[in-house]
mmCIF file of C-alpha atoms in Angstrom:
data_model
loop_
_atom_site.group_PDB
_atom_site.id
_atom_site.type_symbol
_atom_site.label_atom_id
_atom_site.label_comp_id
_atom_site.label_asym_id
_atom_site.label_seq_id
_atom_site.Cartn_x
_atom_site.Cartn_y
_atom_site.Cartn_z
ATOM 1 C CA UNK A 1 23.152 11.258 4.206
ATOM 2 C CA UNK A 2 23.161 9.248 1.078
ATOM 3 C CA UNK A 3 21.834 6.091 -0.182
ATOM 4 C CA UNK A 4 22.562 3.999 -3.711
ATOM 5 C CA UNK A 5 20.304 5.471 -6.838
ATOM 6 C CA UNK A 6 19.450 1.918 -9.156
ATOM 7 C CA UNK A 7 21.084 1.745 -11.942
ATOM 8 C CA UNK A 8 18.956 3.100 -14.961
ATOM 9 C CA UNK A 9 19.680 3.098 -18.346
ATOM 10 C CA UNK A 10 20.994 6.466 -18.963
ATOM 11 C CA UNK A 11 18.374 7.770 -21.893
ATOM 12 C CA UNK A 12 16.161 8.049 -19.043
ATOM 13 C CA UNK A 13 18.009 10.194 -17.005
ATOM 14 C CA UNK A 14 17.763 14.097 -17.634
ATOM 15 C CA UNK A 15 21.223 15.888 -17.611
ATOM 16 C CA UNK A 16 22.243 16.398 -14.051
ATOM 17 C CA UNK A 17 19.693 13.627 -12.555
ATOM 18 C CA UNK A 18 22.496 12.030 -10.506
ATOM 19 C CA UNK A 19 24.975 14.647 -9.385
ATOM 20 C CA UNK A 20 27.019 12.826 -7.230
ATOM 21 C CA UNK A 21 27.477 9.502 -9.851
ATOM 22 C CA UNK A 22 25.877 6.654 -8.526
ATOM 23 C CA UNK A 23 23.917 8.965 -5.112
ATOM 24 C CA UNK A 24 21.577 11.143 -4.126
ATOM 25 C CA UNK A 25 20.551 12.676 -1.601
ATOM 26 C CA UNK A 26 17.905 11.510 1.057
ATOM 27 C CA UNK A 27 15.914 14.872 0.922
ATOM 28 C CA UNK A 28 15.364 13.978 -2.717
ATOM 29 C CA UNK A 29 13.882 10.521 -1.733
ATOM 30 C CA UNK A 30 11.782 11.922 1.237
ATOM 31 C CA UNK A 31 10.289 14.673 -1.269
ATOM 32 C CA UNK A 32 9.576 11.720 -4.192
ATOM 33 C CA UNK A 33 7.879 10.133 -1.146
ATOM 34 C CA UNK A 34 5.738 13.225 -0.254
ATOM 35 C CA UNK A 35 5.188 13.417 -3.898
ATOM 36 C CA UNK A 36 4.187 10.313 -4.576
ATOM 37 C CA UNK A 37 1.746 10.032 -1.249
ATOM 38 C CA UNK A 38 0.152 13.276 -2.511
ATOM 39 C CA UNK A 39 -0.553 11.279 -6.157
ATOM 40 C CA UNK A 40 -1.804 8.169 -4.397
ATOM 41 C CA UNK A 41 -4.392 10.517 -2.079
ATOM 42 C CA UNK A 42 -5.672 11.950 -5.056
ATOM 43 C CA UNK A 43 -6.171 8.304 -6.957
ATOM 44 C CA UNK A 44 -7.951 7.333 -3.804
ATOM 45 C CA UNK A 45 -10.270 9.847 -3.955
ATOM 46 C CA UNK A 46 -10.708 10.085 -7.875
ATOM 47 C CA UNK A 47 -11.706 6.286 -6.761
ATOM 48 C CA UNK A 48 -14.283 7.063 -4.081
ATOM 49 C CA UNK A 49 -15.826 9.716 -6.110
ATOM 50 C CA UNK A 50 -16.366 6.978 -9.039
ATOM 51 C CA UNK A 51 -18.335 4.633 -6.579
ATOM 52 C CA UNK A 52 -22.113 4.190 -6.163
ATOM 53 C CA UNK A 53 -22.273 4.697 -2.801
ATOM 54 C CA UNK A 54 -25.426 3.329 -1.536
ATOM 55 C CA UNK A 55 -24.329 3.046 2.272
ATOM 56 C CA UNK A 56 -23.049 6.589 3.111
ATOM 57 C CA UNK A 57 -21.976 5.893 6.780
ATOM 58 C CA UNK A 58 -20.260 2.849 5.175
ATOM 59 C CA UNK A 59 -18.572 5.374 2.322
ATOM 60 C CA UNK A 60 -17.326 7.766 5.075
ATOM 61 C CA UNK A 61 -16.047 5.442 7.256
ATOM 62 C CA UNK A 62 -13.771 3.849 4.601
ATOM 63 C CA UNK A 63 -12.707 7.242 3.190
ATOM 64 C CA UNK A 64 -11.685 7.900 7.116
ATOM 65 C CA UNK A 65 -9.527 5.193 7.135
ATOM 66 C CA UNK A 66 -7.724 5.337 4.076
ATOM 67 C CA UNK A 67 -7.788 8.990 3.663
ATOM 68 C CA UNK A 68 -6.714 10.212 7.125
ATOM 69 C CA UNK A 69 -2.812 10.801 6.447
ATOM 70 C CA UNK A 70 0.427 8.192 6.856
ATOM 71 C CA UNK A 71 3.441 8.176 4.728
ATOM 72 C CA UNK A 72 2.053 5.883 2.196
ATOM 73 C CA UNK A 73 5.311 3.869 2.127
ATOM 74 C CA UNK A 74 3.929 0.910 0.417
ATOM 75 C CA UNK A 75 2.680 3.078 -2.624
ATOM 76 C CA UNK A 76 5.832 4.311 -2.869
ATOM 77 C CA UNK A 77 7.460 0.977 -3.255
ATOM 78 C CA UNK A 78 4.515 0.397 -5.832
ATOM 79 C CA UNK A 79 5.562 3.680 -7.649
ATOM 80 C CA UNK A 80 9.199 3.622 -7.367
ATOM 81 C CA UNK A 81 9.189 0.094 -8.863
ATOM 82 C CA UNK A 82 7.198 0.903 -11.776
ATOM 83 C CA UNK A 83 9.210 3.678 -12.624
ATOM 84 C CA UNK A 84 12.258 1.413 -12.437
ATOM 85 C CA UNK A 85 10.772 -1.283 -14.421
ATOM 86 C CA UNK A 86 9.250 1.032 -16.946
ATOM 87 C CA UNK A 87 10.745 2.395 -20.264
ATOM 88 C CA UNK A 88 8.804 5.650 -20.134
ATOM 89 C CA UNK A 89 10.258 6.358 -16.878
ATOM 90 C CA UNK A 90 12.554 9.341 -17.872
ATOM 91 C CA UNK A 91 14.250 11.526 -15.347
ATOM 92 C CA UNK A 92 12.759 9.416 -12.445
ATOM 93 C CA UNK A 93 9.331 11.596 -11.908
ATOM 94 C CA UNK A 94 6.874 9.612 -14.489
ATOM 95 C CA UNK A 95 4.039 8.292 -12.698
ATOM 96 C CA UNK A 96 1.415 5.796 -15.278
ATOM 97 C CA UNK A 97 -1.881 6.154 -14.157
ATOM 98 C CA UNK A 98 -1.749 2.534 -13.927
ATOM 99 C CA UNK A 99 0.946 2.446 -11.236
ATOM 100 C CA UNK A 100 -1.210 5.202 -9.450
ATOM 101 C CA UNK A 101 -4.083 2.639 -9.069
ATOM 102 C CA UNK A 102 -1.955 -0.713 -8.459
ATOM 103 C CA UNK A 103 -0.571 1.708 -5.758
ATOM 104 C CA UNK A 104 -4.468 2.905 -4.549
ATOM 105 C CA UNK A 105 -5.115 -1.037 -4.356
ATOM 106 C CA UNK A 106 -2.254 -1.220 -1.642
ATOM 107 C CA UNK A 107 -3.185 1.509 0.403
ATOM 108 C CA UNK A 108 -6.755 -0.095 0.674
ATOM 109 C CA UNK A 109 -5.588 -3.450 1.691
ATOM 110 C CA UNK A 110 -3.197 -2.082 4.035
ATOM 111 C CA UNK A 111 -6.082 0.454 5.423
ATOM 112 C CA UNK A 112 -8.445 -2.748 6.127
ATOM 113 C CA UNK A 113 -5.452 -4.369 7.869
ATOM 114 C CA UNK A 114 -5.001 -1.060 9.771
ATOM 115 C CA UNK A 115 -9.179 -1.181 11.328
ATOM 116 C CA UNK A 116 -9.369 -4.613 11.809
ATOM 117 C CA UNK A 117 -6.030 -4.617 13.847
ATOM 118 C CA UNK A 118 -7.322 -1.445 15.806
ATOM 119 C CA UNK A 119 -10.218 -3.555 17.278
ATOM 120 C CA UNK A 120 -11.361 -4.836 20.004
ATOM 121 C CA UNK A 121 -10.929 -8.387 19.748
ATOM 122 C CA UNK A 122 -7.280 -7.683 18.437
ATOM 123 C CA UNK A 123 -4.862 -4.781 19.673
ATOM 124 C CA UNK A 124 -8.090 -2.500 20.934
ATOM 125 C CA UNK A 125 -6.551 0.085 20.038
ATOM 126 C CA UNK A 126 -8.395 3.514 20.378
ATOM 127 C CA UNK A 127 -6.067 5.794 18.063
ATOM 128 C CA UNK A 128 -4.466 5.672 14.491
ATOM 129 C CA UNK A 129 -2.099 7.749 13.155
ATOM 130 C CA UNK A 130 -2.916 10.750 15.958
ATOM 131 C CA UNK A 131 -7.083 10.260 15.812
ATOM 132 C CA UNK A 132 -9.483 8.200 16.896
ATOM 133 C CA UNK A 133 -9.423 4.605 15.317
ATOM 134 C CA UNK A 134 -12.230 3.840 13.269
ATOM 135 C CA UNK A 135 -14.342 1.714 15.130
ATOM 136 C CA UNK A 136 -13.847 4.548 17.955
ATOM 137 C CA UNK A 137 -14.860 7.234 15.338
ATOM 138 C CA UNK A 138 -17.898 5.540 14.056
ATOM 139 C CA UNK A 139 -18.623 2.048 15.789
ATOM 140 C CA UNK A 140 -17.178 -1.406 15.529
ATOM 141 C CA UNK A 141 -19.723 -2.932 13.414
ATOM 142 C CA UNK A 142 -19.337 -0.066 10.965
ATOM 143 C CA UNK A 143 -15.256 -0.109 11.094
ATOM 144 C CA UNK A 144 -15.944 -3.937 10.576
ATOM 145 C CA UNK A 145 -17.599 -3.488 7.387
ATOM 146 C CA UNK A 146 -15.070 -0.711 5.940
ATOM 147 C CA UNK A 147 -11.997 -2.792 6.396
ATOM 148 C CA UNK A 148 -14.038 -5.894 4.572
ATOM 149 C CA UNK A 149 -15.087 -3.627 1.418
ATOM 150 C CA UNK A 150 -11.864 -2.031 2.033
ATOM 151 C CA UNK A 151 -10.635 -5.113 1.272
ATOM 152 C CA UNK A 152 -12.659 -6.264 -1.579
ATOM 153 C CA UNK A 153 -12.084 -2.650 -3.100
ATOM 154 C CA UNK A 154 -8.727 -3.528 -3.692
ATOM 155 C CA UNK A 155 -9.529 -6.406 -5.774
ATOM 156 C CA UNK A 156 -11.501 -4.485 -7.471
ATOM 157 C CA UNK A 157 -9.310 -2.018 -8.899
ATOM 158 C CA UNK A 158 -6.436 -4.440 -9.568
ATOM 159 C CA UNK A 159 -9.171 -6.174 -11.300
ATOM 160 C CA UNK A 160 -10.381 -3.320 -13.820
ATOM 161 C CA UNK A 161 -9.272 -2.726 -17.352
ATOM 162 C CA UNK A 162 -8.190 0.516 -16.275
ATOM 163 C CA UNK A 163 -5.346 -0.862 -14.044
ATOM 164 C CA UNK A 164 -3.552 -2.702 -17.156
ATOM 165 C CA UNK A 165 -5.175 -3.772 -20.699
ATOM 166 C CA UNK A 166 -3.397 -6.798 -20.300
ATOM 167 C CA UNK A 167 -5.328 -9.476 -18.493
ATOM 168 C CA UNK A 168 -2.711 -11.470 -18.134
ATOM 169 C CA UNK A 169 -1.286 -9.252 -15.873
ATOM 170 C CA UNK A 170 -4.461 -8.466 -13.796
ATOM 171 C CA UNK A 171 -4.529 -11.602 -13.046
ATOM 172 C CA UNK A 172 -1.161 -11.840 -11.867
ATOM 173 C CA UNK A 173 -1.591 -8.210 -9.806
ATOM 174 C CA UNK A 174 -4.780 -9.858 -8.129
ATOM 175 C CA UNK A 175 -2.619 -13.236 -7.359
ATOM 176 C CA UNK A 176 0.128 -11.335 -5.919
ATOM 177 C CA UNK A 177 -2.180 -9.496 -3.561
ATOM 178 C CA UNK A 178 -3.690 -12.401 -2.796
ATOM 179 C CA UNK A 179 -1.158 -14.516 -1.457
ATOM 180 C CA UNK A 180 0.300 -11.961 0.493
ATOM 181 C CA UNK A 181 -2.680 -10.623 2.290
ATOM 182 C CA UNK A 182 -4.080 -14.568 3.120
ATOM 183 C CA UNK A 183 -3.425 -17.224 5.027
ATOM 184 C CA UNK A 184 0.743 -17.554 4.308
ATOM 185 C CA UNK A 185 0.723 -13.949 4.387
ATOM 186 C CA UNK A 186 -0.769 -10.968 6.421
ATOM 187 C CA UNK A 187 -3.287 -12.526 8.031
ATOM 188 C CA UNK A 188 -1.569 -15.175 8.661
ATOM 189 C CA UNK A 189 1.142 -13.477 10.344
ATOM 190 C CA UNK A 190 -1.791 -11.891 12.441
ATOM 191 C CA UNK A 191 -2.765 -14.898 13.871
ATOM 192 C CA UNK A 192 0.761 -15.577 14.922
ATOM 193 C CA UNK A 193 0.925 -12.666 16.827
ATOM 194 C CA UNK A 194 -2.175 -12.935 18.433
ATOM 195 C CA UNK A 195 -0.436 -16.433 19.650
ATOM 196 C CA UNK A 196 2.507 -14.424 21.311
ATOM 197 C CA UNK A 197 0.565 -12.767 23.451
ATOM 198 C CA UNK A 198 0.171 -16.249 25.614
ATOM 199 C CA UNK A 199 3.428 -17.793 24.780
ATOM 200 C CA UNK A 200 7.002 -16.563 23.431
ATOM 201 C CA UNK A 201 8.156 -16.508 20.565
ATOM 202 C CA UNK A 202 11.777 -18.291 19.520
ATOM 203 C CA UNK A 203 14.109 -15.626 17.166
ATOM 204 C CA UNK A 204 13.016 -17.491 13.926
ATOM 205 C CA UNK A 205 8.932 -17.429 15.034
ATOM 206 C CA UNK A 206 8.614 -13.805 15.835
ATOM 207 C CA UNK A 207 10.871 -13.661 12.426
ATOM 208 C CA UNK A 208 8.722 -15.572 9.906
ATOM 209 C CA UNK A 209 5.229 -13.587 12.036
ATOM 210 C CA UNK A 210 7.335 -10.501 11.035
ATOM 211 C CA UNK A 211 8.072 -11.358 7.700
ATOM 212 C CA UNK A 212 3.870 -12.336 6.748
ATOM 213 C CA UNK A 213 2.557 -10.111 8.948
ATOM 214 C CA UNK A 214 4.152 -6.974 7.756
ATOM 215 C CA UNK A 215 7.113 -7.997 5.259
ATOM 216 C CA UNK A 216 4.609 -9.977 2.753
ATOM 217 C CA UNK A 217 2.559 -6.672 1.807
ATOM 218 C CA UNK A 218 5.601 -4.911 1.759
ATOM 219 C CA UNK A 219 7.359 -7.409 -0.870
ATOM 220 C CA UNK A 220 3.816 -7.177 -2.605
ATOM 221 C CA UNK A 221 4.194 -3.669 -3.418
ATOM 222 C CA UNK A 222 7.592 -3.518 -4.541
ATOM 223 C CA UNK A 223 6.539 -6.865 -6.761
ATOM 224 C CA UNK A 224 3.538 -5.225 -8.210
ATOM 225 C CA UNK A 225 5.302 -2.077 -9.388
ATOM 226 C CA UNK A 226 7.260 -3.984 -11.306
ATOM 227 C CA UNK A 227 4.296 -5.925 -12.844
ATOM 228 C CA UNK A 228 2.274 -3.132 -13.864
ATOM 229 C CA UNK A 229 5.701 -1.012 -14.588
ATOM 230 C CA UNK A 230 6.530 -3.615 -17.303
#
């Protein structure tokens, strides 16, 4: 199976990138995926090792969550981006440090979507990802608490000097996040669903829940790649 490579100027291509012209193979996309999952689990925990951790049940539980596995998809839109939109990107395997963090912030928004959608008062669901959801593994007040500093974590990195020297563009990482993670965007699209389970939805409701529920981070990623990528 293959899919379309974007078009890159061809100084940043090493001889033989693209064998087949234009293609490549999907093994080469699933490995840049593993690859790229593997450098985003490391930034997460270079992150967690940085904090002052002052509530340790608190710490674990939020390494638990965003630590325990998936395919990381949304980094790699965050990653893949940036190395499109990025003139350092040569032969397709750069990864900026900065990319690696914009792509951390994801992963901890989308991990505090992840608990608070696992509770009780929402899907009650008692596994993620093949373990025991985190209110399950520690208790619901705790998984409570993780997803919130979860969430505020996020902000936190796309906030730092370390994530781009250019305010400017913190600012507009933050923003992006923002508005796709609020009230026209994930959570949003949460509420919405919570709504079907009384009524049903028409085609073009269970469409635009869709599209903030899970297509607004998704669009977020692939948008801040290219924001931090240049």
């Amino acid at each position: 199976m293959v899919v379309p490579r974007p078009k890159q100027h061809r100084s940043h291509l090493a001889k033989g990138d693209i064998p087949n012209g234009r293609f490549y193979a999907m093994t080469d996309f699933t490995a840049q995926l593993a690859t790229d999952a593997d450098r985003c689990a490391d930034m997460l925990d270079a992150i967690f090792n940085a904090q002052t951790i002052l509530a340790p049940r608190l710490g674990d539980a939020m390494r638990y969550a965003v630590l325990n596995g998936g395919k990381r998809m949304r980094a790699g839109l965050v990653l893949g981006a940036a190395r499109l939109a990025s003139a350092e990107s040569d032969s397709g395997t750069y990864v900026d440090s900065r990319a690696l963090r914009v792509a951390a912030a994801l992963e901890c928004l989308h991990a505090y979507s992840l608990i608070h959608d696992d509770l009780p008062a929402m899907d009650d669901a008692e596994t993620r990802r093949g373990k025991p959801s985190c209110h399950i593994a520690f208790d619901e007040a705790t998984a409570i608490l993780a997803g919130d500093a979860l969430q505020t974590l996020a902000f936190e990195i796309l906030a730092d000097d370390a994530t781009h020297p250019d305010p400017a563009v913190r600012v507009a990482l933050v923003t992006t996040l923002a508005r796709a993670s609020g009230l026209a965007g994930m959570a949003g699209g949460q509420m919405l669903d919570l709504q079907a389970e009384t009524r049903a939805l028409t085609l073009a409701e269970t469409e635009q829940m869709q599209m903030m529920k899970t297509g607004a981070l998704i669009v977020c990623a692939a948008s801040c790649g290219a924001l931090v990528g240049g």
